[in-house]
GROMACS .gro file of C-alpha atoms in nm:
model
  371
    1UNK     CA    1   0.231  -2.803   3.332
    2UNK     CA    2  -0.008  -2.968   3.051
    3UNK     CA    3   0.079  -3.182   2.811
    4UNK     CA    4   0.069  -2.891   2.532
    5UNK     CA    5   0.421  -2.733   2.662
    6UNK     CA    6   0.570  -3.108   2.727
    7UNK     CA    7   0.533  -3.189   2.370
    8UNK     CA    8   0.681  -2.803   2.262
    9UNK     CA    9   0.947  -2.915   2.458
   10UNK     CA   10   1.009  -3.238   2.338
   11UNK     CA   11   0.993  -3.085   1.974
   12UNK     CA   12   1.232  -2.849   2.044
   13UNK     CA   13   1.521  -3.070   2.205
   14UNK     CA   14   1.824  -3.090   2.014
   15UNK     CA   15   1.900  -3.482   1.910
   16UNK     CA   16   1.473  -3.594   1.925
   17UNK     CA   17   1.376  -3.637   1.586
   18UNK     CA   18   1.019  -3.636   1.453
   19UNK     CA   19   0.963  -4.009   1.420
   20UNK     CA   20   1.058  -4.079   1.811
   21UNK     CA   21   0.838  -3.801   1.890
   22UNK     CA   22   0.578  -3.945   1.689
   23UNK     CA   23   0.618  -4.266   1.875
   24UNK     CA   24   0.585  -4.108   2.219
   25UNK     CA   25   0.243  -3.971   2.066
   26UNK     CA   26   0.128  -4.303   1.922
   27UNK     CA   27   0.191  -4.545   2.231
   28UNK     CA   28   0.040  -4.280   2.488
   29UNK     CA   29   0.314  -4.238   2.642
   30UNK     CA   30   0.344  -3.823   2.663
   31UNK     CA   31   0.296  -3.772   3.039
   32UNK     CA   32   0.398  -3.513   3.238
   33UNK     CA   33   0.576  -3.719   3.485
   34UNK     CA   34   0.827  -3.740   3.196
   35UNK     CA   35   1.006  -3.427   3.335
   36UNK     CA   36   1.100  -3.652   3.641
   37UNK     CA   37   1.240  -3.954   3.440
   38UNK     CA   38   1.550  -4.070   3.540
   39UNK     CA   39   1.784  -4.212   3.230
   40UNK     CA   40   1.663  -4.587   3.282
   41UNK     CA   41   1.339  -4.449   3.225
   42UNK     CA   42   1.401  -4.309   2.897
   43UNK     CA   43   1.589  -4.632   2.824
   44UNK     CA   44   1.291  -4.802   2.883
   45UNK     CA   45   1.103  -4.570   2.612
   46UNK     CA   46   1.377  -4.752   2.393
   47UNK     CA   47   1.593  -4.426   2.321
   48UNK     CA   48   2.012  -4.484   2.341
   49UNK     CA   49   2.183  -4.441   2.659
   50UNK     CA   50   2.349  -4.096   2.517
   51UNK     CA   51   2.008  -3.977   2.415
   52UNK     CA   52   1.861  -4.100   2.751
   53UNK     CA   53   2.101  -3.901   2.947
   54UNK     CA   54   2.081  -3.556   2.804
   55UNK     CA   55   1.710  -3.620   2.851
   56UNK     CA   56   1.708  -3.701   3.206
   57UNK     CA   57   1.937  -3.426   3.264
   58UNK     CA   58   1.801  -3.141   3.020
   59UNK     CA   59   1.390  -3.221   2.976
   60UNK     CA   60   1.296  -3.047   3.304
   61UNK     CA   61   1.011  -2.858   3.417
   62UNK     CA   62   1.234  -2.514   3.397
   63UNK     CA   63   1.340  -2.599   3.036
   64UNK     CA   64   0.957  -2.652   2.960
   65UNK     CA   65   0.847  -2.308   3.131
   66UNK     CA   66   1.160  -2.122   2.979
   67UNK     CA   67   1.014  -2.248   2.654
   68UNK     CA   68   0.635  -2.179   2.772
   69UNK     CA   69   0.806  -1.807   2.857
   70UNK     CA   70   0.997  -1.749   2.518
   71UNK     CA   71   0.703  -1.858   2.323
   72UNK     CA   72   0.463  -1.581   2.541
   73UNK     CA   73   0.693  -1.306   2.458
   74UNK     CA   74   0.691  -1.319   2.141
   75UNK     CA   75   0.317  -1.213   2.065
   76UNK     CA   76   0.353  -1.207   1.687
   77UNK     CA   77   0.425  -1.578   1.668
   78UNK     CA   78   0.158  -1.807   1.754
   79UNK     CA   79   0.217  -2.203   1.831
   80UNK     CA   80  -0.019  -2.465   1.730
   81UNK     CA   81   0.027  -2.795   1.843
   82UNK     CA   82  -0.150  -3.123   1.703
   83UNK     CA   83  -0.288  -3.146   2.069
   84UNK     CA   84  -0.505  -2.854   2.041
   85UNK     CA   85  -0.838  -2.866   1.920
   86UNK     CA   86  -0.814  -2.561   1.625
   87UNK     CA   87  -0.514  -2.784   1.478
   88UNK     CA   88  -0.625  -2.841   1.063
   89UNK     CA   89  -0.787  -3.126   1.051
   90UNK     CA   90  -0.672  -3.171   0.675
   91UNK     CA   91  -0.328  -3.163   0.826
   92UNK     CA   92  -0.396  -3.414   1.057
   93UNK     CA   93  -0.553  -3.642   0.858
   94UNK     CA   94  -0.209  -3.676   0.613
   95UNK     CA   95   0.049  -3.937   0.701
   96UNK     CA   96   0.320  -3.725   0.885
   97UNK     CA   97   0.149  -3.413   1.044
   98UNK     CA   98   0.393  -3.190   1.199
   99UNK     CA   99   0.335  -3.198   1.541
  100UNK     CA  100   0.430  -2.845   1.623
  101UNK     CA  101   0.332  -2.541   1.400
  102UNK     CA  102   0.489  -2.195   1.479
  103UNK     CA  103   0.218  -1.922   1.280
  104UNK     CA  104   0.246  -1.544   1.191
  105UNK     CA  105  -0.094  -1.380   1.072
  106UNK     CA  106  -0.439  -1.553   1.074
  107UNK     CA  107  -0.428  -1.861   1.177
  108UNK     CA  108  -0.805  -1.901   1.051
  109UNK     CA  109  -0.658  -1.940   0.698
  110UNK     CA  110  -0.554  -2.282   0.906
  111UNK     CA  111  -0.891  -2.389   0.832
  112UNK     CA  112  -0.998  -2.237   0.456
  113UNK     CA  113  -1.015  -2.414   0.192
  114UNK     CA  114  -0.681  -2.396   0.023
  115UNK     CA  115  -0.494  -2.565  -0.273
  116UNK     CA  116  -0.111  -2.573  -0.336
  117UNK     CA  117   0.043  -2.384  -0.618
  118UNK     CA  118   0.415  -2.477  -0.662
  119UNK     CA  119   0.678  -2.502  -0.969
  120UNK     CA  120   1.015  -2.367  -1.059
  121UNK     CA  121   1.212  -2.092  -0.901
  122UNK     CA  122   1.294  -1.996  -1.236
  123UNK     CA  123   1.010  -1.973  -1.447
  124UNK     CA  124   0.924  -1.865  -1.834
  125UNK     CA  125   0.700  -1.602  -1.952
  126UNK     CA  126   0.408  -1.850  -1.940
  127UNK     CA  127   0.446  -1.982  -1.670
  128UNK     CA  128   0.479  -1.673  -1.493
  129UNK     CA  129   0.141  -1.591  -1.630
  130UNK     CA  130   0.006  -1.901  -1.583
  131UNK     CA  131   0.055  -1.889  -1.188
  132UNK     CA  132  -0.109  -1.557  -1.111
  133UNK     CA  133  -0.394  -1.612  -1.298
  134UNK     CA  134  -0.467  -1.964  -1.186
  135UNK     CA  135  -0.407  -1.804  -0.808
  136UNK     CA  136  -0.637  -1.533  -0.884
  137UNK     CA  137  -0.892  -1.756  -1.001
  138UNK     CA  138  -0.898  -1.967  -0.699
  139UNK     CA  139  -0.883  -1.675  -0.481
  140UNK     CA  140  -1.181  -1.509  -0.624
  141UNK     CA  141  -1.365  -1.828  -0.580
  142UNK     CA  142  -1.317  -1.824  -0.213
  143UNK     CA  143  -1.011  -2.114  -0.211
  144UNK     CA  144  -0.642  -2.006  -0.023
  145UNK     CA  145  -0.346  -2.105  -0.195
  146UNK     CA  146  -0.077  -2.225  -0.012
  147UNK     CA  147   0.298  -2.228  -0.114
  148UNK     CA  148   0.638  -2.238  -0.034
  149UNK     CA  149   0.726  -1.896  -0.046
  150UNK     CA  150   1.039  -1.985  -0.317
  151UNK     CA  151   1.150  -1.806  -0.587
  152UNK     CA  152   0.967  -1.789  -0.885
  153UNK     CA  153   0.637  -1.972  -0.910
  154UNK     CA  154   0.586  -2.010  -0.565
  155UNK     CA  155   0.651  -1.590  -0.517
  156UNK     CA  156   0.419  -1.506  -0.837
  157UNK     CA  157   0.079  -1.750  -0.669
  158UNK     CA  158   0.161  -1.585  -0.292
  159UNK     CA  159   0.199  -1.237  -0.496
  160UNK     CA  160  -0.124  -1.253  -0.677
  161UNK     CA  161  -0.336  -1.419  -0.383
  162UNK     CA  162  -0.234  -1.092  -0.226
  163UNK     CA  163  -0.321  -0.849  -0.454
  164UNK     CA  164  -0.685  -1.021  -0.544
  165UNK     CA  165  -0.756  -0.970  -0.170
  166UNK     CA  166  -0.778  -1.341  -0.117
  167UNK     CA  167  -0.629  -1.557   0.136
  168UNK     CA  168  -0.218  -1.715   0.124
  169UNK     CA  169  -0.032  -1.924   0.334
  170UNK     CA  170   0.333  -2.008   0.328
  171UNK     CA  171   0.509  -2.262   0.475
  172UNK     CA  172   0.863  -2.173   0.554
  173UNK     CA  173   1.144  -2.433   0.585
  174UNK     CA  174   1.307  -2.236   0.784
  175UNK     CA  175   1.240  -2.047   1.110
  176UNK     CA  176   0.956  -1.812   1.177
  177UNK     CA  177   1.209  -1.524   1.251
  178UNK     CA  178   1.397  -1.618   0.943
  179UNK     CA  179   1.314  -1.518   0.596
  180UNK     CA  180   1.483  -1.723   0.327
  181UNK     CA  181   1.510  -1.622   0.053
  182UNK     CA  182   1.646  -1.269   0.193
  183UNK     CA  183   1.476  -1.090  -0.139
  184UNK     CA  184   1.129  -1.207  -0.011
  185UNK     CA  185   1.144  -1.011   0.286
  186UNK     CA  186   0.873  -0.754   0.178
  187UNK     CA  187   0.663  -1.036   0.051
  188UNK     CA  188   0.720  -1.205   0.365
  189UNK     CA  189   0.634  -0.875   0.564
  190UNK     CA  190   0.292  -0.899   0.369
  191UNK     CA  191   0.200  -1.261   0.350
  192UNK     CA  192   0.242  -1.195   0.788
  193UNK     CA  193   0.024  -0.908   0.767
  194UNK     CA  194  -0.256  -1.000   0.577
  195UNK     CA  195  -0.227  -1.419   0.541
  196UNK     CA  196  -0.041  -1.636   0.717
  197UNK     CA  197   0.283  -1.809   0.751
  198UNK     CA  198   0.382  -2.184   0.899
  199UNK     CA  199   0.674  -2.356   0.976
  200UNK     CA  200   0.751  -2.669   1.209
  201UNK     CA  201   1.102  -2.572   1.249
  202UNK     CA  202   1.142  -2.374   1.609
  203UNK     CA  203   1.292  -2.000   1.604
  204UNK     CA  204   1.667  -1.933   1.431
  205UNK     CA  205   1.633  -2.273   1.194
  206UNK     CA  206   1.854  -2.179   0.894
  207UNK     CA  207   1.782  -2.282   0.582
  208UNK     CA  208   1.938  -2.640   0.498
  209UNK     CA  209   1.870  -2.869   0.165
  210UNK     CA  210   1.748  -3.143   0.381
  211UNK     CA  211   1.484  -2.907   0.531
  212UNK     CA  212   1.331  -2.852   0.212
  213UNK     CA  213   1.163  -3.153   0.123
  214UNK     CA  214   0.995  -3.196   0.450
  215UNK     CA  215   0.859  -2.880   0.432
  216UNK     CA  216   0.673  -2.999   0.080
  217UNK     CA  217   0.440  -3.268   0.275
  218UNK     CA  218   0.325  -2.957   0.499
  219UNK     CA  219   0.217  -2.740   0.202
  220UNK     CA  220   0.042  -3.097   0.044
  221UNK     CA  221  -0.125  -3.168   0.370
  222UNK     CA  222  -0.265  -2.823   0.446
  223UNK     CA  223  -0.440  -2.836   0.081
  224UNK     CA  224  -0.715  -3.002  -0.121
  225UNK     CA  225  -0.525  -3.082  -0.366
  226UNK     CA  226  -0.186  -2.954  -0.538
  227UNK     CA  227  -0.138  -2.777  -0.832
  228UNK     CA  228   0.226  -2.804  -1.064
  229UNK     CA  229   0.266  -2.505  -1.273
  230UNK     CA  230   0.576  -2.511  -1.441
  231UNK     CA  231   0.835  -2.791  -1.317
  232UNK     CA  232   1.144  -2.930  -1.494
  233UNK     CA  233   1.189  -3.353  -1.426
  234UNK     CA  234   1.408  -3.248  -1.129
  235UNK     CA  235   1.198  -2.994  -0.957
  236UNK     CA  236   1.170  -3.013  -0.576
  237UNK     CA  237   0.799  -2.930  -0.668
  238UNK     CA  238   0.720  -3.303  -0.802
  239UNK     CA  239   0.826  -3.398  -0.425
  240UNK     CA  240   0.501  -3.165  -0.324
  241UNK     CA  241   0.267  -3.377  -0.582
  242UNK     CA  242   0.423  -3.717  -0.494
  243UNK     CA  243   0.351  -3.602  -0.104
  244UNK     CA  244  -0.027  -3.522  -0.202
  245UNK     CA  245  -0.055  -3.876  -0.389
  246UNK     CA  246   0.048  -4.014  -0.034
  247UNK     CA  247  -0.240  -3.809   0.162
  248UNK     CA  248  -0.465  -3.881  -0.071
  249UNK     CA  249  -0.508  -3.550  -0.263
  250UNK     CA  250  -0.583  -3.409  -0.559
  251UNK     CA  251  -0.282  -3.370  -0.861
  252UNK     CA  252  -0.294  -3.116  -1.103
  253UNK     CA  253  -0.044  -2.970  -1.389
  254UNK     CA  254   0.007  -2.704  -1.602
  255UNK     CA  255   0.043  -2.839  -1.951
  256UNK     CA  256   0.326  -2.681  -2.136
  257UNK     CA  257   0.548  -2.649  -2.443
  258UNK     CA  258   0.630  -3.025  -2.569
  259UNK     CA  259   0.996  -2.894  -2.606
  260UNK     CA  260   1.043  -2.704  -2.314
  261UNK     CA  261   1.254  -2.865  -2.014
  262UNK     CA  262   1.055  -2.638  -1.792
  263UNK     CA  263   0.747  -2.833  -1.857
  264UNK     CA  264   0.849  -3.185  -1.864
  265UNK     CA  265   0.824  -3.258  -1.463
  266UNK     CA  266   0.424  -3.123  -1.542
  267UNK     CA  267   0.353  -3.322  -1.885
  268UNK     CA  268   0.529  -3.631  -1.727
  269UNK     CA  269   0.242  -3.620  -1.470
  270UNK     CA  270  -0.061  -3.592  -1.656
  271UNK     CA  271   0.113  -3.896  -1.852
  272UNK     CA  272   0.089  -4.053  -1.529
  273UNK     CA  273  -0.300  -3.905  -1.441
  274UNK     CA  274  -0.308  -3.573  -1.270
  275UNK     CA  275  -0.560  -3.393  -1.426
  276UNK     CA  276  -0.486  -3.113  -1.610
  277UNK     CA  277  -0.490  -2.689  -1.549
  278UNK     CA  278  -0.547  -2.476  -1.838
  279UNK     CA  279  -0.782  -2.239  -1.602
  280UNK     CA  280  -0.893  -2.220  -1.249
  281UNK     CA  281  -1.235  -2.357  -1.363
  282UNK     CA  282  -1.038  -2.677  -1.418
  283UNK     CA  283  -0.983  -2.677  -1.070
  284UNK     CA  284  -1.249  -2.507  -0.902
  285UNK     CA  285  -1.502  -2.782  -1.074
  286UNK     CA  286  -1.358  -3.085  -0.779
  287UNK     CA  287  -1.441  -2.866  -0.543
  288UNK     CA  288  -1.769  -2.728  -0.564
  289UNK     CA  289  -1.915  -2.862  -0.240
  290UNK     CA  290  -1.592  -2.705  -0.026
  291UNK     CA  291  -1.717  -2.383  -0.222
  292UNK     CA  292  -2.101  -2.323  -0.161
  293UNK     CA  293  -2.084  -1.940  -0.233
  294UNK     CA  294  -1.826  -2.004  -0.503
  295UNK     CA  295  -2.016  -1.819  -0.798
  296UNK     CA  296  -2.138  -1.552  -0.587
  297UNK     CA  297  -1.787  -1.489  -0.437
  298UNK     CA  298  -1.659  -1.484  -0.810
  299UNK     CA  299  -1.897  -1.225  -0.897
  300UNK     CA  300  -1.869  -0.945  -0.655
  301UNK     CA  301  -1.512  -1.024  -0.678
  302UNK     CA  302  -1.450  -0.959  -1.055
  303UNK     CA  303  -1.679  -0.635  -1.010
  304UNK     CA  304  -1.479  -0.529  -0.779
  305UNK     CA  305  -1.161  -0.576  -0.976
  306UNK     CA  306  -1.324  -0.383  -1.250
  307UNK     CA  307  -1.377  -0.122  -1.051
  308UNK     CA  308  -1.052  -0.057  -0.948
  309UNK     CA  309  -0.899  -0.096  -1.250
  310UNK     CA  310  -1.086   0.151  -1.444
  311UNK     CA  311  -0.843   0.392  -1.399
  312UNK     CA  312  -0.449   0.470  -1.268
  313UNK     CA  313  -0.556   0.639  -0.918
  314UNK     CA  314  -0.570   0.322  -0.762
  315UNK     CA  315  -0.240   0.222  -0.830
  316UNK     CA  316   0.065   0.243  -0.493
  317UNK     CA  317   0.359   0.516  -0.548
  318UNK     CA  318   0.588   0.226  -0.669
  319UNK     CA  319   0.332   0.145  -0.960
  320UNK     CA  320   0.297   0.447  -1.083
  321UNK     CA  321   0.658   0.526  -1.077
  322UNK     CA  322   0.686   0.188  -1.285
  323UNK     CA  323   0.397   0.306  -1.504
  324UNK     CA  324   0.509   0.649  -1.605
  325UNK     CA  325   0.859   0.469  -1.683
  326UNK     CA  326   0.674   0.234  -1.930
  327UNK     CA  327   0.491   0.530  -2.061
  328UNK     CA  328   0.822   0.630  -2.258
  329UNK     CA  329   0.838   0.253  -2.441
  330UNK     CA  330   0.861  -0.094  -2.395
  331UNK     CA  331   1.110  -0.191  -2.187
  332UNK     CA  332   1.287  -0.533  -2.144
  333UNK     CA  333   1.354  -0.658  -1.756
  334UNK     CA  334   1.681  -0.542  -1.785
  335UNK     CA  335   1.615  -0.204  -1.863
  336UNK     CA  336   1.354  -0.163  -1.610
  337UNK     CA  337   1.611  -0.266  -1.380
  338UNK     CA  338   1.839   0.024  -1.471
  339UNK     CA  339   1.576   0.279  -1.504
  340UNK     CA  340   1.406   0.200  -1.148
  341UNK     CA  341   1.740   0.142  -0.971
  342UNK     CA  342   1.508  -0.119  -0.775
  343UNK     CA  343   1.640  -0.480  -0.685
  344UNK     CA  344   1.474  -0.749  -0.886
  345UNK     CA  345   1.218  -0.910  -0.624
  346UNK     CA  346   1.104  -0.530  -0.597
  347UNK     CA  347   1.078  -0.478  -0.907
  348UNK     CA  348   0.874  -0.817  -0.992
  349UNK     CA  349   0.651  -0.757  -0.747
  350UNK     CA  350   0.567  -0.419  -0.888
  351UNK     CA  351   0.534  -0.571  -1.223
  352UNK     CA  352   0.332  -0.882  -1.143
  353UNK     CA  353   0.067  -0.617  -0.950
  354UNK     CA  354   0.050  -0.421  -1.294
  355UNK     CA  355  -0.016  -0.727  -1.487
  356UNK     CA  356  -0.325  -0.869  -1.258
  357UNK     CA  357  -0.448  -0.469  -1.274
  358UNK     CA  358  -0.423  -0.519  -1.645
  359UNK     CA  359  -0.244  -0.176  -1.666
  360UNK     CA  360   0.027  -0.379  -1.859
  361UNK     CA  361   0.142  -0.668  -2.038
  362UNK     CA  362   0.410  -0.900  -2.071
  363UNK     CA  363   0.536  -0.951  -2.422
  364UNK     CA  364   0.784  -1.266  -2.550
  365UNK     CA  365   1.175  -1.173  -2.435
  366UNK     CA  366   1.047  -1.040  -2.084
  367UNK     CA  367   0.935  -0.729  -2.247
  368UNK     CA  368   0.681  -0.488  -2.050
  369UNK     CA  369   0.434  -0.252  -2.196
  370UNK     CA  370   0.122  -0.074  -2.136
  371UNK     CA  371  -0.168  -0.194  -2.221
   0.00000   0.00000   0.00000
């Protein structure tokens, strides 16, 4: 047994928080003759007598190989631990690494370049288009973005780092076999597939408020910097910028209507010296020496774009359905709701892919039309 499955192990018993593991980790004292402690032991290691107990009794070397076993038979889910060498370094360099990550999908993205797009699951118009092109931008340029994989902003920056061909990751706070929330199971599906998703919580964590937050210092650690779109004073988002202020990072906001609540957690920050985002260029410019190949990368990606949107035969079944629908008129959300008898992540999706194709456009009052 190494010290790798120990600490699974440890991270994974019930009633061990993070902050005792962490002090196991700091004062050297992970070992594997901790399977053989008796309770005095773990007394000793200054944990309660309760604790103790369960510990002496439960933390044995079959609980660590039935762990070692469930992890191995479940090929889709890889574990990273902050032992092993291909851990991010970004991450580890932040004040509270997580120190177990359970991946689905390329875990190279691990070590790309990324920044943090996050803002309100319930977005405006502008913001809306203000997150997929930002994420597009960045993309193209050869950065990830990494997200939370919420509604609204989060959804729209994973959404269009998927359909520019560039790389996402999404940090759950849930789970890995659990996608919250349940109408971002096809994005989750894809994000899997062709980027990558995180989480520190072990298999079957349900969602829970408290979860939330902790999750935020993951998707500021993993990133050079973080990036509010649209975010209301309130917004769990701001709890993502104050956690990249702590590491050290990067702030950035989306300026936004003077007069509209959904921009007043973004203003309030570039009162307080994050640097604003009216384009990726705003962005890209701190980054330039992560991003050697960044104007070549830009180029053969926006020719490629071109390309593919010079016409309709690119587009999936489900967009041209859309499209000949929007063919008759504009259409408000509502309507297209009706007349695709989708649900509305579906539909959104579909939508948001149309937009970055520029085969359509989104007018004031959520109204779609062709461009």
């Amino acid at each position: 047994m190494n010290k790798r499955w120990l600490l699974i192990g440890l991270h994974e018993f019930k009633g061990l928080g993070r902050k005792s593991i962490a002090r196991i980790l700091s004062e050297g004292m992970l070992s594997e003759e901790m399977i053989h402690f008796n309770s005095r032991d773990w007394e000793k290691c200054g944990f309660s007598a309760g604790l103790s107990e369960r510990l002496a009794k439960e933390l044995t070397a079959d609980y660590i190989l039935r762990k070692r076993e469930e992890k191995e038979r479940d090929a889709g889910t890889r574990v990273v631990t902050i032992l092993d060498e291909h851990y991010p370094e970004l991450l580890k360099e932040s004040p509270d690494p997580p120190h177990v990550l359970y991946g689905k999908g390329d875990l190279r993205l691990l070590h790309v370049p990324s920044v943090a797009m996050v803002g309100t699951r319930v977005p405006t118009a502008y913001g809306r288009k203000m997150g997929a092109e930002l994420a597009q931008g960045l993309c193209e340029a050869g950065l990830a973005v990494v997200s939370g994989l919420a509604r609204g902003i989060d959804s729209i920056c994973h959404e269009a780092a998927l359909l520019c061909g560039g790389g996402t990751v999404a940090v759950i706070a849930t789970g890995i076999d659990i996608v919250y929330p349940p109408e971002n199971k096809s994005l989750f599906a894809r994000i899997g597939d062709r980027g990558l998703i995180v989480t520190e919580y072990p298999p079957g964590t349900r969602p829970h408020p408290g979860l939330f937050p902790q999750r935020n210092r993951i998707i500021a650690g993993l990133s050079l910097g973080t990036i509010v779109v649209e975010a209301d004073e309130r917004s769990g988002s701001l709890i993502t910028a104050d956690a990249a202020l702590d590491a050290g990072r990067d702030v950035f906001a989306v300026p936004g209507q003077a007069n509209s609540p959904k921009s007043r957690g973004a203003l309030n920050l570039i009162r307080q010296g994050a640097k604003m985002a009216c384009s990726a260029d705003d962005v890209l410019e701190e980054y330039d020496s992560w991003l050697p190949n960044r104007h070549e990368n830009t180029y053969n990606r926006e020719r490629q774009v071109k390309e593919a949107a010079s016409g309709t035969g690119h587009l999936t079944t489900d967009e041209l359905q859309l499209y000949h629908i929007l063919e008759q008129g504009p259409f408000t959300l509502d309507e297209l709701l009706l007349r695709s008898r989708w649900d509305f992540g579906h539909l959104h999706s579909v939508l948001l892919s149309l937009i970055i194709k520029k085969q359509i456009t989104q007018l004031p009052g959520a109204i779609y039309k062709i461009i």
